C-alpha cells in the first residue's frame, strides 16, 4: 500500500519544523499509514537532538539523579530541578519501609477492580485519612490523577450539561469532559470575566472546573472571583489541586484552604503522585458523591485498584506531611530563594508564584538546543513544548523541592543563567 500523508507531501527534510500536530491525520485509508512518516520524523528528531523525552533514570528522584542519556549513550549525574517530589517523600526511609510492609502483607497488586475484589483495608484506611485531612465526609481513591479527572467528570456530567473549564486545564480534565459528551467551553486562562461570558444564558446543569496551581505556568487560580461567578450562575465547582495539595493553606489542604473557600467548592481533586511522591488520585466531597461515583466513574470501575504497596507508602507519606509542617516551610523558603536568584538574573518566569516555575523560551525549536547544553552543563530540565503547552509557548519547568539545598539552587540558577546567556536568550 502506498503510504502518503499530508506531512510527507510537505516535508522538506528538517524534522524540527514538525511537531505532533503534523501527524494526526494521513490521507491513506490504512490506519497504520501514519506510523512510517511519524517514525521517520521521530528517529530523525532524536538523532538531531529534537526529541529528548523518555531518557531513563537509574536512581531515585532525589535532587541529584543518574540519567541514561539516549543520544550519546552516556550515564550522566545531574542536578534535578524537574521532579514532582515537592516534599521529597517518595524516598523517605519511613515511606519505603511502609511500602515494604504493605508488599509483605498484601503482595504487589490489588488484583481486582475496587468495586469487585480489589479493595483492601489499606485502601479504606487511606481514604479515611485523606477525607479527614481534607475535612470532607468522604474521599475516593483512583489509580492515577489522570483517571481521577476522567472518571469524575465523565461519571457526573451528561450530554446536554455544560462544563466550563479554564483554557489551561490539564489533559485529564479535557479528556474527561470530551468523554462525558457534555457541552464543553473553555474560558481564557484565569480570567473570571471570561468565565462569566461562557456561563451566561445556559439553562441546564453546569460545572466550572479550575486548578489550584496551573501545572505548566505555576500561577494560582483566581478562586474568590471564580467562586462568586459560579455561585451567581448556580454552577457546581470542581477544583483540581494536583500541584497545590500539601503545599498551600495553613494545613496544606490547598489553594481553596488558603483562600478560605473550602466549603464553597463542591468537589476537591488531588493527586498522590506529586507532593506525596506516590501514585494515584483522589476525589474528596460528600458521601453521596462517593456512592454515585462508585457506580458511574468508569475509569475506576473498570480498572484495577491502586496498588496496596503504593497505598501503604502514601499513607505514611500523608502522615509525615501532616506531622512535619516544616517540610512545607522549607519548600517555601526554597521557592523564595530561587525566585530571588532568577529575578536577579532577569530570567522570564511568566506568571508563576508557586513552586512550579516556568523558564519561558517561547521558541519551539531552540529550546532543544538549550536543553542539550543544560544537560551537558549538569542540569536536568525538561523542554516542554506543544501539545503540553500551546505552540510558541515552550518553556522549561522548574519544580522546587523542600529537599534542595541552597547550594543546589544557587548552582542550578547559575548554570541556567550561563547557558541562557550563551544562547543569547538572556
Ligand atoms: C493538574 C493536574 N491534574 C492531574 C494530573 C494527573 O496526575 P497523575 O500524574 O497523578 O496521573 C496532573 C499531572 O501532572 C496535573 O498536573
Short mmCIF file of C-alpha atoms and ligand atoms in Angstrom, two decimals:
data_model
loop_
_atom_site.label_atom_id
_atom_site.label_comp_id
_atom_site.label_asym_id
_atom_site.label_seq_id
_atom_site.Cartn_x
_atom_site.Cartn_y
_atom_site.Cartn_z
CA UNK A 1 0.00 0.00 0.00
CA UNK A 2 1.33 3.43 -0.91
CA UNK A 3 1.99 5.37 2.25
CA UNK A 4 1.46 9.05 1.68
CA UNK A 5 0.47 11.53 4.29
CA UNK A 6 -0.19 15.23 4.28
CA UNK A 7 3.10 15.57 6.10
CA UNK A 8 5.19 13.65 3.64
CA UNK A 9 3.89 15.71 0.80
CA UNK A 10 5.14 18.82 2.63
CA UNK A 11 8.26 17.50 4.33
CA UNK A 12 11.42 19.27 3.31
CA UNK A 13 13.91 17.34 5.34
CA UNK A 14 14.06 19.34 8.55
CA UNK A 15 12.38 17.45 11.36
CA UNK A 16 12.50 20.43 13.67
CA UNK A 17 9.84 22.17 11.56
CA UNK A 18 7.35 19.46 12.53
CA UNK A 19 5.65 18.51 15.74
CA UNK A 20 2.88 16.19 16.92
CA UNK A 21 0.21 18.24 15.21
CA UNK A 22 1.73 17.29 11.85
CA UNK A 23 0.93 13.64 12.45
CA UNK A 24 -2.71 13.46 13.47
CA UNK A 25 -4.02 12.68 10.01
CA UNK A 26 -2.99 10.77 6.94
CA UNK A 27 -4.69 10.76 3.57
CA UNK A 28 -4.43 6.96 3.29
CA UNK A 29 -7.28 4.68 4.28
CA UNK A 30 -4.90 2.42 6.20
CA UNK A 31 -4.82 3.21 9.93
CA UNK A 32 -1.12 2.32 10.07
CA UNK A 33 -0.16 4.69 7.24
CA UNK A 34 0.77 7.37 9.75
CA UNK A 35 3.28 5.19 11.57
CA UNK A 36 6.04 5.23 8.98
CA UNK A 37 6.30 9.01 8.47
CA UNK A 38 5.95 9.53 12.20
CA UNK A 39 8.78 7.07 12.87
CA UNK A 40 10.90 8.80 10.23
CA UNK A 41 10.34 12.13 11.98
CA UNK A 42 10.86 10.63 15.45
CA UNK A 43 14.15 8.93 14.54
CA UNK A 44 15.46 12.00 12.74
CA UNK A 45 14.40 14.31 15.56
CA UNK A 46 16.11 12.03 18.06
CA UNK A 47 19.29 11.87 16.01
CA UNK A 48 19.38 15.63 15.65
CA UNK A 49 18.54 16.17 19.30
CA UNK A 50 14.99 17.49 18.90
CA UNK A 51 13.46 14.63 20.82
CA UNK A 52 14.73 14.47 24.36
CA UNK A 53 11.99 12.54 26.07
CA UNK A 54 11.86 9.29 27.98
CA UNK A 55 15.54 9.25 28.98
CA UNK A 56 15.65 6.62 31.72
CA UNK A 57 16.78 7.45 35.22
CA UNK A 58 18.67 4.82 37.15
CA UNK A 59 18.35 6.36 40.59
CA UNK A 60 15.72 7.68 42.99
CA UNK A 61 14.24 11.04 42.01
CA UNK A 62 16.29 12.94 44.57
CA UNK A 63 17.86 16.33 43.95
CA UNK A 64 20.73 14.63 42.06
CA UNK A 65 19.98 11.86 39.63
CA UNK A 66 21.69 9.36 37.37
CA UNK A 67 20.36 9.63 33.83
CA UNK A 68 21.00 7.40 30.83
CA UNK A 69 21.49 9.90 28.04
CA UNK A 70 19.99 8.49 24.83
CA UNK A 71 21.85 10.31 22.09
CA UNK A 72 25.42 9.53 23.11
CA UNK A 73 24.57 6.67 25.43
CA UNK A 74 26.31 8.25 28.39
CA UNK A 75 25.42 7.97 32.05
CA UNK A 76 25.04 11.45 33.49
CA UNK A 77 24.96 12.71 37.03
CA UNK A 78 22.67 15.74 37.03
CA UNK A 79 21.21 18.29 39.37
CA UNK A 80 17.47 17.59 39.27
CA UNK A 81 15.11 20.55 39.10
CA UNK A 82 12.41 18.57 37.30
CA UNK A 83 10.73 16.31 39.85
CA UNK A 84 7.19 16.47 41.27
CA UNK A 85 8.70 15.26 44.53
CA UNK A 86 7.97 18.62 46.15
CA UNK A 87 8.43 17.36 49.71
CA UNK A 88 10.97 14.65 48.92
CA UNK A 89 8.61 11.98 50.25
CA UNK A 90 8.97 9.34 47.52
CA UNK A 91 12.28 8.17 49.01
CA UNK A 92 11.89 8.94 52.71
CA UNK A 93 13.08 5.87 54.66
CA UNK A 94 9.80 5.62 56.64
CA UNK A 95 7.81 5.70 53.38
CA UNK A 96 9.96 2.99 51.82
CA UNK A 97 9.60 0.86 54.97
CA UNK A 98 5.80 1.32 54.97
CA UNK A 99 5.62 0.31 51.31
CA UNK A 100 7.75 -2.76 52.05
CA UNK A 101 5.44 -3.75 54.91
CA UNK A 102 2.45 -3.40 52.58
CA UNK A 103 4.25 -5.50 49.98
CA UNK A 104 4.89 -8.25 52.53
CA UNK A 105 1.32 -8.19 53.73
CA UNK A 106 -0.70 -7.80 50.53
CA UNK A 107 1.67 -8.75 47.70
CA UNK A 108 2.28 -6.49 44.73
CA UNK A 109 -1.10 -5.72 43.16
CA UNK A 110 -4.73 -5.33 44.21
CA UNK A 111 -5.75 -7.93 41.59
CA UNK A 112 -9.24 -6.55 41.11
CA UNK A 113 -11.42 -3.52 40.50
CA UNK A 114 -12.17 -1.55 43.67
CA UNK A 115 -15.87 -2.42 43.36
CA UNK A 116 -15.25 -6.13 42.86
CA UNK A 117 -12.33 -7.87 44.53
CA UNK A 118 -9.66 -5.13 44.61
CA UNK A 119 -10.46 -3.17 47.76
CA UNK A 120 -8.14 -3.91 50.69
CA UNK A 121 -8.20 -2.48 54.17
CA UNK A 122 -5.17 -0.29 53.36
CA UNK A 123 -7.30 1.47 50.69
CA UNK A 124 -10.07 2.13 53.18
CA UNK A 125 -7.58 3.42 55.74
CA UNK A 126 -6.02 5.74 53.16
CA UNK A 127 -9.44 7.01 52.01
CA UNK A 128 -10.44 7.71 55.63
CA UNK A 129 -7.22 9.55 56.43
CA UNK A 130 -7.40 11.58 53.22
CA UNK A 131 -11.04 12.52 53.97
CA UNK A 132 -10.03 13.57 57.50
CA UNK A 133 -7.09 15.57 56.11
CA UNK A 134 -9.34 17.32 53.56
CA UNK A 135 -12.03 17.85 56.21
CA UNK A 136 -14.65 16.21 54.00
CA UNK A 137 -17.11 13.40 54.70
CA UNK A 138 -15.67 11.10 52.05
CA UNK A 139 -12.71 10.55 49.80
CA UNK A 140 -12.41 8.16 46.86
CA UNK A 141 -9.13 6.75 45.55
CA UNK A 142 -8.39 6.37 41.85
CA UNK A 143 -5.48 4.55 40.18
CA UNK A 144 -3.93 7.80 38.88
CA UNK A 145 -4.56 11.53 38.98
CA UNK A 146 -5.35 11.35 35.27
CA UNK A 147 -8.04 8.72 35.74
CA UNK A 148 -9.47 10.69 38.66
CA UNK A 149 -10.42 13.64 36.47
CA UNK A 150 -11.54 11.46 33.59
CA UNK A 151 -13.73 9.25 35.80
CA UNK A 152 -15.12 12.07 37.89
CA UNK A 153 -16.13 14.32 35.00
CA UNK A 154 -17.40 11.52 32.77
CA UNK A 155 -19.19 9.97 35.76
CA UNK A 156 -21.07 13.12 36.67
CA UNK A 157 -21.73 15.10 33.51
CA UNK A 158 -24.12 14.16 30.70
CA UNK A 159 -24.97 15.22 27.14
CA UNK A 160 -26.93 18.47 27.44
CA UNK A 161 -24.97 19.63 30.52
CA UNK A 162 -22.35 22.38 30.39
CA UNK A 163 -18.73 22.15 31.52
CA UNK A 164 -16.79 25.42 31.63
CA UNK A 165 -13.10 24.89 32.23
CA UNK A 166 -10.02 27.07 32.22
CA UNK A 167 -8.24 27.12 28.87
CA UNK A 168 -5.04 25.81 30.52
CA UNK A 169 -6.75 22.78 32.04
CA UNK A 170 -4.75 19.58 32.32
CA UNK A 171 -5.35 16.96 29.60
CA UNK A 172 -7.20 14.73 32.07
CA UNK A 173 -9.85 17.43 32.56
CA UNK A 174 -10.16 17.95 28.82
CA UNK A 175 -10.41 14.20 28.18
CA UNK A 176 -13.00 13.66 30.93
CA UNK A 177 -15.07 16.50 29.52
CA UNK A 178 -14.91 15.08 25.98
CA UNK A 179 -15.84 11.62 27.23
CA UNK A 180 -18.87 12.95 29.10
CA UNK A 181 -20.31 14.30 25.81
CA UNK A 182 -21.47 17.40 27.69
CA UNK A 183 -21.11 20.79 26.02
CA UNK A 184 -17.56 21.95 26.80
CA UNK A 185 -16.48 25.58 26.83
CA UNK A 186 -13.07 26.92 27.75
CA UNK A 187 -12.59 30.39 29.21
CA UNK A 188 -9.41 32.44 28.79
CA UNK A 189 -6.84 31.44 31.32
CA UNK A 190 -7.63 32.69 34.81
CA UNK A 191 -9.97 35.43 33.54
CA UNK A 192 -13.13 35.31 35.69
CA UNK A 193 -14.96 37.80 33.43
CA UNK A 194 -14.47 35.37 30.54
CA UNK A 195 -15.88 32.56 32.67
CA UNK A 196 -19.00 34.63 33.18
CA UNK A 197 -19.46 35.07 29.43
CA UNK A 198 -19.32 31.31 28.92
CA UNK A 199 -21.85 30.59 31.66
CA UNK A 200 -24.37 33.23 30.63
CA UNK A 201 -27.65 32.03 29.18
CA UNK A 202 -27.19 28.32 29.85
CA UNK A 203 -30.33 26.93 31.47
CA UNK A 204 -29.28 23.37 32.25
CA UNK A 205 -26.82 21.83 34.68
CA UNK A 206 -23.36 23.39 34.78
CA UNK A 207 -19.98 22.71 36.31
CA UNK A 208 -16.99 25.03 36.49
CA UNK A 209 -13.59 23.33 36.53
CA UNK A 210 -10.39 25.02 37.67
CA UNK A 211 -6.98 24.06 39.03
CA UNK A 212 -5.42 25.35 42.24
CA UNK A 213 -1.96 25.86 40.75
CA UNK A 214 -1.70 25.56 36.98
CA UNK A 215 0.72 22.82 36.16
CA UNK A 216 2.61 24.47 33.30
CA UNK A 217 2.58 28.13 34.35
CA UNK A 218 2.73 27.77 38.13
CA UNK A 219 0.20 30.56 38.66
CA UNK A 220 -2.62 30.37 41.20
CA UNK A 221 -6.30 30.26 40.31
CA UNK A 222 -8.27 33.46 41.00
CA UNK A 223 -10.60 31.44 43.16
CA UNK A 224 -12.59 34.14 45.01
CA UNK A 225 -13.77 35.75 41.76
CA UNK A 226 -14.38 32.39 40.10
CA UNK A 227 -16.41 31.09 43.04
CA UNK A 228 -18.53 34.26 43.09
CA UNK A 229 -19.36 33.94 39.39
CA UNK A 230 -20.05 30.22 39.56
CA UNK A 231 -22.41 30.75 42.51
CA UNK A 232 -24.20 33.58 40.74
CA UNK A 233 -24.89 31.22 37.84
CA UNK A 234 -25.73 28.28 40.10
CA UNK A 235 -22.92 26.15 38.72
CA UNK A 236 -21.15 23.44 40.71
CA UNK A 237 -17.42 23.97 41.21
CA UNK A 238 -14.63 21.44 40.93
CA UNK A 239 -11.02 22.24 41.76
CA UNK A 240 -8.04 20.09 40.84
CA UNK A 241 -5.34 20.69 43.44
CA UNK A 242 -2.77 18.30 41.94
CA UNK A 243 0.08 20.78 42.44
CA UNK A 244 -1.25 22.62 45.49
CA UNK A 245 -2.34 19.92 47.94
CA UNK A 246 0.20 19.64 50.81
CA UNK A 247 1.76 22.89 49.54
CA UNK A 248 -0.82 25.67 50.02
CA UNK A 249 -3.00 26.55 53.02
CA UNK A 250 -2.23 26.60 56.73
CA UNK A 251 -2.78 22.85 56.96
CA UNK A 252 -1.66 22.04 53.42
CA UNK A 253 -5.19 21.42 52.15
CA UNK A 254 -4.53 23.54 49.10
CA UNK A 255 -5.42 26.80 47.42
CA UNK A 256 -9.09 26.51 48.49
CA UNK A 257 -7.91 26.44 52.12
CA UNK A 258 -5.51 29.33 51.51
CA UNK A 259 -8.45 31.44 50.24
CA UNK A 260 -10.81 30.23 53.00
CA UNK A 261 -13.16 28.84 50.34
CA UNK A 262 -13.15 25.11 51.01
CA UNK A 263 -16.84 24.94 51.86
CA UNK A 264 -17.80 26.84 48.73
CA UNK A 265 -16.27 24.21 46.47
CA UNK A 266 -18.30 21.11 45.68
CA UNK A 267 -15.57 18.74 44.53
CA UNK A 268 -11.91 18.64 45.54
CA UNK A 269 -9.45 16.62 43.46
CA UNK A 270 -5.87 15.81 44.37
CA UNK A 271 -3.07 13.52 43.26
CA UNK A 272 -0.84 11.24 45.29
CA UNK A 273 1.91 11.42 42.68
CA UNK A 274 3.22 14.91 43.38
CA UNK A 275 3.86 16.16 46.93
CA UNK A 276 3.24 12.69 48.42
CA UNK A 277 5.67 11.08 45.98
CA UNK A 278 3.48 8.05 45.21
CA UNK A 279 0.87 7.35 42.59
CA UNK A 280 -2.91 7.69 42.35
CA UNK A 281 -5.51 10.37 42.75
CA UNK A 282 -8.50 11.19 44.92
CA UNK A 283 -11.84 12.97 44.97
CA UNK A 284 -12.92 14.49 48.29
CA UNK A 285 -16.52 15.56 48.78
CA UNK A 286 -19.87 14.37 50.10
CA UNK A 287 -20.75 10.79 50.99
CA UNK A 288 -23.43 10.78 48.29
CA UNK A 289 -20.87 11.88 45.68
CA UNK A 290 -18.69 8.92 46.74
CA UNK A 291 -21.58 6.50 46.37
CA UNK A 292 -22.58 7.84 42.97
CA UNK A 293 -19.05 7.77 41.59
CA UNK A 294 -18.61 4.22 42.81
CA UNK A 295 -21.20 3.22 40.25
CA UNK A 296 -20.51 5.70 37.46
CA UNK A 297 -16.81 6.66 37.34
CA UNK A 298 -15.78 4.20 34.68
CA UNK A 299 -12.01 4.83 34.87
CA UNK A 300 -12.16 3.44 38.42
CA UNK A 301 -14.94 0.93 38.00
CA UNK A 302 -13.25 -0.84 35.10
CA UNK A 303 -9.64 -0.58 36.27
CA UNK A 304 -7.57 -2.40 38.85
CA UNK A 305 -7.47 -0.71 42.27
CA UNK A 306 -4.41 1.27 43.29
CA UNK A 307 -1.51 -0.98 44.25
CA UNK A 308 -1.58 -1.76 48.00
CA UNK A 309 2.21 -1.22 48.06
CA UNK A 310 1.80 2.36 46.86
CA UNK A 311 -1.21 2.83 49.15
CA UNK A 312 0.85 1.76 52.17
CA UNK A 313 3.69 4.11 51.22
CA UNK A 314 1.33 7.00 50.51
CA UNK A 315 -0.40 6.53 53.86
CA UNK A 316 2.94 7.03 55.60
CA UNK A 317 3.78 9.99 53.34
CA UNK A 318 0.42 11.56 54.24
CA UNK A 319 1.17 11.16 57.95
CA UNK A 320 4.64 12.68 57.54
CA UNK A 321 3.25 15.65 55.58
CA UNK A 322 0.72 16.15 58.41
CA UNK A 323 3.17 15.97 61.29
CA UNK A 324 6.04 17.85 59.63
CA UNK A 325 4.71 21.25 58.53
CA UNK A 326 8.38 22.28 58.49
CA UNK A 327 8.68 20.50 55.14
CA UNK A 328 6.25 22.98 53.59
CA UNK A 329 8.05 25.86 55.25
CA UNK A 330 11.35 24.63 53.78
CA UNK A 331 9.80 24.34 50.36
CA UNK A 332 8.51 27.91 50.51
CA UNK A 333 11.90 29.19 51.71
CA UNK A 334 13.48 27.43 48.72
CA UNK A 335 10.88 28.89 46.37
CA UNK A 336 11.57 32.40 47.70
CA UNK A 337 15.33 31.86 47.32
CA UNK A 338 15.26 30.56 43.76
CA UNK A 339 12.77 33.21 42.66
CA UNK A 340 15.04 35.91 44.02
CA UNK A 341 18.05 34.44 42.19
CA UNK A 342 16.09 34.16 38.95
CA UNK A 343 14.81 37.70 39.24
CA UNK A 344 18.35 38.96 39.79
CA UNK A 345 19.43 37.14 36.63
CA UNK A 346 16.50 38.59 34.68
CA UNK A 347 15.07 35.15 33.82
CA UNK A 348 11.49 35.25 32.48
CA UNK A 349 9.29 33.12 34.77
CA UNK A 350 5.93 34.15 33.31
CA UNK A 351 3.13 34.49 35.87
CA UNK A 352 4.36 31.88 38.33
CA UNK A 353 4.06 32.49 42.06
CA UNK A 354 4.40 28.86 43.20
CA UNK A 355 6.94 26.04 43.40
CA UNK A 356 6.28 25.37 39.70
CA UNK A 357 8.42 27.92 37.87
CA UNK A 358 8.49 28.08 34.08
CA UNK A 359 11.56 29.39 32.31
CA UNK A 360 9.96 30.88 29.24
CA UNK A 361 11.84 30.24 25.99
CA UNK A 362 8.93 30.72 23.54
CA UNK A 363 10.85 29.11 20.68
CA UNK A 364 9.77 25.52 19.99
CA UNK A 365 12.95 24.63 18.19
CA UNK A 366 15.72 26.41 20.06
CA UNK A 367 14.52 25.04 23.36
CA UNK A 368 16.06 21.68 22.44
CA UNK A 369 19.47 23.22 21.81
CA UNK A 370 19.23 24.89 25.18
CA UNK A 371 18.11 21.62 26.80
CA UNK A 372 21.19 19.81 25.47
CA UNK A 373 23.51 22.50 26.70
CA UNK A 374 21.86 22.46 30.12
CA UNK A 375 22.23 18.71 30.29
CA UNK A 376 25.88 18.89 29.27
CA UNK A 377 26.40 21.55 31.94
CA UNK A 378 24.91 19.21 34.58
CA UNK A 379 21.31 20.43 34.93
CA UNK A 380 18.25 18.27 34.33
CA UNK A 381 15.40 20.38 32.95
CA UNK A 382 12.86 19.01 30.52
CA UNK A 383 11.82 21.02 27.45
CA UNK A 384 8.06 21.46 27.45
CA UNK A 385 6.53 22.11 24.04
CA UNK A 386 3.25 21.57 22.19
CA UNK A 387 0.94 19.72 22.93
CA UNK A 388 1.69 20.09 26.66
CA UNK A 389 1.58 23.86 26.11
CA UNK A 390 0.40 26.00 23.20
CA UNK A 391 2.74 26.42 20.23
CA UNK A 392 5.36 29.16 20.74
CA UNK A 393 4.82 28.94 24.50
CA UNK A 394 7.67 26.46 25.04
CA UNK A 395 9.45 26.56 28.34
CA UNK A 396 11.48 24.63 30.86
CA UNK A 397 9.62 23.93 34.04
CA UNK A 398 11.48 24.12 37.31
CA UNK A 399 9.95 22.16 40.18
CA UNK A 400 11.40 23.17 43.51
CA UNK A 401 11.63 20.66 46.35
CA UNK A 402 11.92 21.10 50.10
CA UNK A 403 14.98 18.86 49.84
CA UNK A 404 17.05 21.09 47.56
CA UNK A 405 19.95 22.68 49.41
CA UNK A 406 20.68 26.38 48.99
CA UNK A 407 23.92 25.44 47.23
CA UNK A 408 21.99 23.29 44.74
CA UNK A 409 19.56 26.11 43.97
CA UNK A 410 22.48 28.52 43.52
CA UNK A 411 24.21 26.03 41.23
CA UNK A 412 21.03 25.41 39.21
CA UNK A 413 20.33 29.09 38.56
CA UNK A 414 23.97 29.78 37.80
CA UNK A 415 24.05 27.01 35.14
CA UNK A 416 20.72 28.15 33.73
CA UNK A 417 21.72 31.83 33.50
CA UNK A 418 25.08 30.94 31.95
CA UNK A 419 23.51 28.76 29.24
CA UNK A 420 20.69 31.22 28.52
CA UNK A 421 23.27 33.97 28.15
CA UNK A 422 25.45 31.89 25.83
CA UNK A 423 22.36 31.14 23.75
CA UNK A 424 21.53 34.83 23.55
CA UNK A 425 18.23 34.34 25.39
CA UNK A 426 19.24 36.48 28.37
C1 LIG B 1 -3.48 19.49 37.16
C2 LIG B 1 -3.20 18.03 37.00
N1 LIG B 1 -4.19 17.14 37.17
C3 LIG B 1 -3.97 15.82 37.03
C4 LIG B 1 -2.72 15.34 36.73
C5 LIG B 1 -2.52 13.86 36.56
O1 LIG B 1 -1.96 13.32 37.70
P1 LIG B 1 -1.13 11.96 37.68
O2 LIG B 1 0.19 12.26 37.07
O3 LIG B 1 -1.06 11.62 39.11
O4 LIG B 1 -1.91 10.97 36.88
C6 LIG B 1 -1.66 16.20 36.57
C7 LIG B 1 -0.32 15.68 36.25
O5 LIG B 1 0.64 16.31 36.06
C8 LIG B 1 -1.90 17.59 36.71
O6 LIG B 1 -0.91 18.48 36.53
#
